[in-house]
Short mmCIF file of N, CA and C in Angstrom, two decimals:
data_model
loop_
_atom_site.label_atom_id
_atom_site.label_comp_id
_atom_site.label_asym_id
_atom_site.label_seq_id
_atom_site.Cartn_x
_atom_site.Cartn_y
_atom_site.Cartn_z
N UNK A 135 45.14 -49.11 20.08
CA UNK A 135 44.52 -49.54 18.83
C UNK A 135 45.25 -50.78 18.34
N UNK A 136 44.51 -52.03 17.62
CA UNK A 136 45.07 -52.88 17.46
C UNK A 136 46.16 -52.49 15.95
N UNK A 137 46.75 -53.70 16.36
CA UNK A 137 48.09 -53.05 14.81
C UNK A 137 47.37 -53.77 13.56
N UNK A 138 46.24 -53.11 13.13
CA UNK A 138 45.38 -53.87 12.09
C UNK A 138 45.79 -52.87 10.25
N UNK A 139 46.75 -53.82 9.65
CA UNK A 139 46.97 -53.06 8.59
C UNK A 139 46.18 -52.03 7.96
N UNK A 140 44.75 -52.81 7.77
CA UNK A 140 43.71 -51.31 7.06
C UNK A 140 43.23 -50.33 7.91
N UNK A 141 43.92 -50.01 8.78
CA UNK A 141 43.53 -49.45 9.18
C UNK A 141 44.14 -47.80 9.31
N UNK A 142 43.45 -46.93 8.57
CA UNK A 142 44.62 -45.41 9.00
C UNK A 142 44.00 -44.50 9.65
N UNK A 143 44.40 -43.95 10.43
CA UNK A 143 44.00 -42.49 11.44
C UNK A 143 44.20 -41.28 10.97
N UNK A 144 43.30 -40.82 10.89
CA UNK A 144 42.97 -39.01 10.27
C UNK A 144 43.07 -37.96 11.51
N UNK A 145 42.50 -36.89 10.86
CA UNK A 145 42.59 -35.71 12.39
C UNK A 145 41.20 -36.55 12.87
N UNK A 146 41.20 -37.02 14.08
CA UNK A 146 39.66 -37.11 14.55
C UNK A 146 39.31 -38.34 14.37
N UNK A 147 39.69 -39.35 13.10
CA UNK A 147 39.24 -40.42 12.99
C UNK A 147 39.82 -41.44 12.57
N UNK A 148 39.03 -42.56 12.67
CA UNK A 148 39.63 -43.82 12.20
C UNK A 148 38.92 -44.20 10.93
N UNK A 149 39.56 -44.35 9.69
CA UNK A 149 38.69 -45.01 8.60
C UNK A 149 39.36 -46.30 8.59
N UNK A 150 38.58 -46.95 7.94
CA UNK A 150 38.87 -48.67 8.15
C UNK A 150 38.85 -48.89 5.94
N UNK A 151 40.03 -49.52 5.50
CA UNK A 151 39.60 -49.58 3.99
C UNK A 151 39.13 -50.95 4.02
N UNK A 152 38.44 -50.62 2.97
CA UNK A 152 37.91 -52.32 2.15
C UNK A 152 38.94 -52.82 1.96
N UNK A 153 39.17 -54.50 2.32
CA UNK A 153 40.47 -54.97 1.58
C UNK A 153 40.36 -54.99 0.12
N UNK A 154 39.44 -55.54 -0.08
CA UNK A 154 39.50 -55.72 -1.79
C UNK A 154 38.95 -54.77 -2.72
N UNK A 155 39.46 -53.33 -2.08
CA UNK A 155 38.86 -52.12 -2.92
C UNK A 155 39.90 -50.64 -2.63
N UNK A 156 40.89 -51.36 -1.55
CA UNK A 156 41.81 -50.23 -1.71
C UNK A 156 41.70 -49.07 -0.47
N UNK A 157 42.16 -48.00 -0.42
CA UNK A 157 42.20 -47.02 0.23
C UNK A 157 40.39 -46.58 -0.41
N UNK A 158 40.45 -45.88 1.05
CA UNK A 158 38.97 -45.39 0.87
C UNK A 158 39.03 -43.95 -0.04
N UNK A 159 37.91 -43.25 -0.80
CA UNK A 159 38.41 -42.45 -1.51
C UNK A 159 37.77 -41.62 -1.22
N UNK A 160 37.86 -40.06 -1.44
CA UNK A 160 36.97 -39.32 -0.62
C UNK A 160 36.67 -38.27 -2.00
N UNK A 161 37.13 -38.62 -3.26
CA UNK A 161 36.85 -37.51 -4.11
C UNK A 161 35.36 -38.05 -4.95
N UNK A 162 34.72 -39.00 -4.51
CA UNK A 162 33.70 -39.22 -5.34
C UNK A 162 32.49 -39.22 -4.57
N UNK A 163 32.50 -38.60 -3.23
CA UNK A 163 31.37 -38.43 -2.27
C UNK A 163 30.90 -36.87 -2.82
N UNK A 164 29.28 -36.70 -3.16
CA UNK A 164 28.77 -36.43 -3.56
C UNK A 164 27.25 -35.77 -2.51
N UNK A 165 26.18 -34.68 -2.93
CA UNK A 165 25.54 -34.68 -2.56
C UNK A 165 24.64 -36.16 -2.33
N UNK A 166 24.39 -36.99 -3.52
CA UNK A 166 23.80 -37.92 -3.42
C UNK A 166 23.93 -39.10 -2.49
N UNK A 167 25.41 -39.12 -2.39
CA UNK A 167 25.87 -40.11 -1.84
C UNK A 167 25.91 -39.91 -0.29
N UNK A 168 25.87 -39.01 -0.03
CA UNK A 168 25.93 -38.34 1.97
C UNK A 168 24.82 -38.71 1.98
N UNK A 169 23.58 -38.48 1.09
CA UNK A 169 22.40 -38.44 1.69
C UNK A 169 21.60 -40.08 2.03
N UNK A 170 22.23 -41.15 0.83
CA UNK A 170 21.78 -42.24 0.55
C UNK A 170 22.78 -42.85 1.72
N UNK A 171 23.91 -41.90 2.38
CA UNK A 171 24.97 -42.76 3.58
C UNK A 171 23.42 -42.74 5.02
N UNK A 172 22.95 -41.30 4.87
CA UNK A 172 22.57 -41.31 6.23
C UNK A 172 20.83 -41.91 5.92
N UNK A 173 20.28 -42.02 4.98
CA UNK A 173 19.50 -42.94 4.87
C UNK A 173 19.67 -44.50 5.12
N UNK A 174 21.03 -45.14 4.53
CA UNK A 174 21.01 -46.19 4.71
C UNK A 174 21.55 -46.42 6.29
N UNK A 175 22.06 -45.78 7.25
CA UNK A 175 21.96 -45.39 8.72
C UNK A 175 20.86 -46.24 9.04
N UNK A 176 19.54 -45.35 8.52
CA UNK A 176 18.31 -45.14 8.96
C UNK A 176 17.73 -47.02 8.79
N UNK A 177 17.92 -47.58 7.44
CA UNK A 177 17.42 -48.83 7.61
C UNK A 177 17.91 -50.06 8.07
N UNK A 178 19.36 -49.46 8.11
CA UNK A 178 20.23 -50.15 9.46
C UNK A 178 19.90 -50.18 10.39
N UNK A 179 19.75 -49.17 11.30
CA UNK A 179 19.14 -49.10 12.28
C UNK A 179 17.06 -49.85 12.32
N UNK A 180 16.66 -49.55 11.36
CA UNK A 180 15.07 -50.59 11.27
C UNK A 180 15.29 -51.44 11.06
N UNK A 181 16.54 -51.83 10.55
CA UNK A 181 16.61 -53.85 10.86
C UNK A 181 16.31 -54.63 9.04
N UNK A 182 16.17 -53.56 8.37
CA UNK A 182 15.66 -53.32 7.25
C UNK A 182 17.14 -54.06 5.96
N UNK A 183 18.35 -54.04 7.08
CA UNK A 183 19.67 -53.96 5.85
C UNK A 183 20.21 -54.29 6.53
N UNK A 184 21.59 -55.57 6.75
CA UNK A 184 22.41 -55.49 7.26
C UNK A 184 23.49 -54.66 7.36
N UNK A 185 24.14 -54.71 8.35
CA UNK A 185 24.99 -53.75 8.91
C UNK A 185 26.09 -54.04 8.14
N UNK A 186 26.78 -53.32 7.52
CA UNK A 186 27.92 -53.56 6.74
C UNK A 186 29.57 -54.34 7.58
N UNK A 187 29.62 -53.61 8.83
CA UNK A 187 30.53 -53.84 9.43
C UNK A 187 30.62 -55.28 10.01
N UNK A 188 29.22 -55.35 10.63
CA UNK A 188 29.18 -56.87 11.19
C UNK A 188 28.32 -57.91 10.16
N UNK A 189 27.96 -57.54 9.02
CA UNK A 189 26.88 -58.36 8.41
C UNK A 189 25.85 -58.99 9.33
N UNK A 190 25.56 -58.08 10.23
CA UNK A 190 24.49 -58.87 10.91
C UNK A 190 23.34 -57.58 10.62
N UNK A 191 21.95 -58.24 10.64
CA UNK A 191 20.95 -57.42 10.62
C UNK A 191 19.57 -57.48 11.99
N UNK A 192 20.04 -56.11 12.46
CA UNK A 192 19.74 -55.72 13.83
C UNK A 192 18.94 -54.54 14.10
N UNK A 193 17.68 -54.58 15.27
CA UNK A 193 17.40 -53.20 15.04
C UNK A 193 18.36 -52.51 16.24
N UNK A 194 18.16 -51.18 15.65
CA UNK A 194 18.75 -50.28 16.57
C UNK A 194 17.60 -49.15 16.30
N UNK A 195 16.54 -49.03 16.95
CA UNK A 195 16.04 -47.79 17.11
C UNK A 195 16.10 -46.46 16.81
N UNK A 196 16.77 -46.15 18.06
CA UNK A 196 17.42 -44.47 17.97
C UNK A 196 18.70 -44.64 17.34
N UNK A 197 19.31 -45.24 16.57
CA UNK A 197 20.02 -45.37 15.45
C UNK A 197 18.91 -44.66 14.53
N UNK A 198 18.40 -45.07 13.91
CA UNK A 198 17.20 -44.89 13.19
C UNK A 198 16.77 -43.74 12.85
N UNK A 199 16.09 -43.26 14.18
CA UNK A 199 15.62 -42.35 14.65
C UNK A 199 16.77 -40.98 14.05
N UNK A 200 17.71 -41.52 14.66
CA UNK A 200 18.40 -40.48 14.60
C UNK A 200 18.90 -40.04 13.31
N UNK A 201 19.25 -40.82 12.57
CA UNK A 201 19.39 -40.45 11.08
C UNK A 201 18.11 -39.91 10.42
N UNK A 202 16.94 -39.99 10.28
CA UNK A 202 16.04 -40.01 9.59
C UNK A 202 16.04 -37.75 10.28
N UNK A 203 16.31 -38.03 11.82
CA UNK A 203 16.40 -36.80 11.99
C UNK A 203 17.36 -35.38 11.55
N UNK A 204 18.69 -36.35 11.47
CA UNK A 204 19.55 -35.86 10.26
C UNK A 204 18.85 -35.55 8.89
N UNK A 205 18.16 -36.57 8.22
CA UNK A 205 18.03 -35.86 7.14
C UNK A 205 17.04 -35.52 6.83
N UNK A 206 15.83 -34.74 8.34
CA UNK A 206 15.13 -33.64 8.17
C UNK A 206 15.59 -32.27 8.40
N UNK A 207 16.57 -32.64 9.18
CA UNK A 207 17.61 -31.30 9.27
C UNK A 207 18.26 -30.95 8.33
N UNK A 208 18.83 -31.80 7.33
CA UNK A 208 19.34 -31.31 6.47
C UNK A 208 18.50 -30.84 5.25
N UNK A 209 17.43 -31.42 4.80
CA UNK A 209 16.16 -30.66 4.06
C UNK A 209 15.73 -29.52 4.80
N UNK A 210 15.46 -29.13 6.46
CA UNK A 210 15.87 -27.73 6.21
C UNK A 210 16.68 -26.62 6.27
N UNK A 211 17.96 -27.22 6.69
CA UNK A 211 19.23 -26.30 6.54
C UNK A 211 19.59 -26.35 4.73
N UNK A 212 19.00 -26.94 4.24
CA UNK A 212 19.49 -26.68 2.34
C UNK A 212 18.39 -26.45 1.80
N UNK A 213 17.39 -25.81 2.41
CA UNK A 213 16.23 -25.44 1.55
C UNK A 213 16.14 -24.49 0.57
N UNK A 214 15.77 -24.40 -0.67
CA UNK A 214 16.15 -23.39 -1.71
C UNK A 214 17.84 -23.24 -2.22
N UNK A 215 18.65 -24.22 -1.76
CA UNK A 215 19.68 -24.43 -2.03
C UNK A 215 20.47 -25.48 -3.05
N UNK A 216 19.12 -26.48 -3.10
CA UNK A 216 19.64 -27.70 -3.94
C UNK A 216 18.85 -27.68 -5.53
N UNK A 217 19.32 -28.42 -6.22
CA UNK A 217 18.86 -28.34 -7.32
C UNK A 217 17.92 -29.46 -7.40
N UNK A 218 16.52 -29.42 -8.53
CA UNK A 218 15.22 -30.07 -8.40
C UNK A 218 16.23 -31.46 -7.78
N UNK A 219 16.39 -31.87 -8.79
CA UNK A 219 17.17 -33.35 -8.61
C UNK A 219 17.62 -34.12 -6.76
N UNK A 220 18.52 -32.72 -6.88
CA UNK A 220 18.54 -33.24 -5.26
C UNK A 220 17.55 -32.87 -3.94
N UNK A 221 16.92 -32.16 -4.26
CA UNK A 221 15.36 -31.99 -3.48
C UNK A 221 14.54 -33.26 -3.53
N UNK A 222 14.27 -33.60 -4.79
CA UNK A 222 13.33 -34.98 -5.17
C UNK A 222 14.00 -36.24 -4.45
N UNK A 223 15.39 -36.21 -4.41
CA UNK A 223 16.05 -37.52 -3.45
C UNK A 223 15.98 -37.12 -2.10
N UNK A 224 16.20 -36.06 -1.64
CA UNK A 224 16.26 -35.53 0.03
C UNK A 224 14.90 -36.00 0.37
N UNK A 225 13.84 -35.30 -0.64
CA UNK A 225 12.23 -35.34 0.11
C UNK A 225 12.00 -37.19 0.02
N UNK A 226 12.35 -37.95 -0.89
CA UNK A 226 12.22 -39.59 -1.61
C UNK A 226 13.06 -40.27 -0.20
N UNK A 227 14.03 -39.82 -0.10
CA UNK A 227 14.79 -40.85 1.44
C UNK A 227 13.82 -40.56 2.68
N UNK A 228 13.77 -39.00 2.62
CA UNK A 228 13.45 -38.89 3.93
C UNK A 228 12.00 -39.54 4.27
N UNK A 229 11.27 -39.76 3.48
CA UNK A 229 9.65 -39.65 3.34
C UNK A 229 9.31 -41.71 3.39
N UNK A 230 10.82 -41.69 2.37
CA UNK A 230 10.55 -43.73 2.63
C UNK A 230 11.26 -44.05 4.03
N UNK A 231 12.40 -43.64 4.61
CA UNK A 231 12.64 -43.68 6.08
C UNK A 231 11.90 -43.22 6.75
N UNK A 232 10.78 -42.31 6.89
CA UNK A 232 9.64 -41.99 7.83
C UNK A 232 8.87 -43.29 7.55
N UNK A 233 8.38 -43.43 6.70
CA UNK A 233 7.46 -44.92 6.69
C UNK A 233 8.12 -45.90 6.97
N UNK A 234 8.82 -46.28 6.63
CA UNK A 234 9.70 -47.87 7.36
C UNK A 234 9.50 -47.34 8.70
N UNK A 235 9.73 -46.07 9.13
CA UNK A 235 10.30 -46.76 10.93
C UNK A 235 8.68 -46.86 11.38
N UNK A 236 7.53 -46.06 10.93
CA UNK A 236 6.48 -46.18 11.21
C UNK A 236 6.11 -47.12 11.30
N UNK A 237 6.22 -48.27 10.09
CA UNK A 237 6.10 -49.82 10.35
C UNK A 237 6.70 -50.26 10.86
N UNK A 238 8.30 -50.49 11.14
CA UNK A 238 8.84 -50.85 11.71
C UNK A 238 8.32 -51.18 13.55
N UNK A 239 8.08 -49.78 14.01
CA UNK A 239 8.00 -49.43 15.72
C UNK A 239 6.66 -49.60 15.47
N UNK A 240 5.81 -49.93 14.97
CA UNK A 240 4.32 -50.32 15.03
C UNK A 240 4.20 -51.80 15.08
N UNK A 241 4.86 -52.89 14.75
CA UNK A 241 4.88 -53.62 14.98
C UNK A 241 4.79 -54.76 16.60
N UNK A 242 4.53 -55.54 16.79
CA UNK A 242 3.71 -56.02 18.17
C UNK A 242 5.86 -56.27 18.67
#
């Protein structure tokens, strides 16, 4: 691994911090916020958002794909479990990432 200051190693992983925001923080991740992480996956991958890491904006397909499938799995592994609020955002991501990729992969 390169000797890159922001950089620290966990059990399992590598998080990378923002320079100009500090250590990454993990006490303010939220139902909302997992869900709007693996949505924004999803329009990363449709080409829809640049990529945070590289600022470049790219499709990646089954990037895509694959998140949007995450968070049909997770609407039904938490079904009857969430409160209205977070139902209305689970069903609102998942339902606008089904339509983007529809346009998206329909395209010539």
């Amino acid at each position: 691994m390169a000797n890159d200051e922001n950089v620290k190693s966990g059990e399992g992983f590598v998080a990378k911090d923002a320079p100009d925001q500090g250590p990454l923080r993990t006490d303010s991740v939220d139902f909302a916020t997992f869900v709007f992480s693996i949505a924004t996956g999803a329009f990363i991958g449709l080409g829809l958002t640049p990529d945070p890491s590289t600022g470049k904006t790219e499709k990646n397909i089954p990037m895509a794909r694959q998140n949007i499938e995450l968070l049909a799995l997770l609407r039904e592994k938490t079904k009857g479990n969430l409160s209205a609020d977070e139902t209305k955002l689970l069903e609102g991501m998942l339902a606008e990432a089904r339509m983007c990729f529809v346009k998206e992969t329909s395209k010539s």
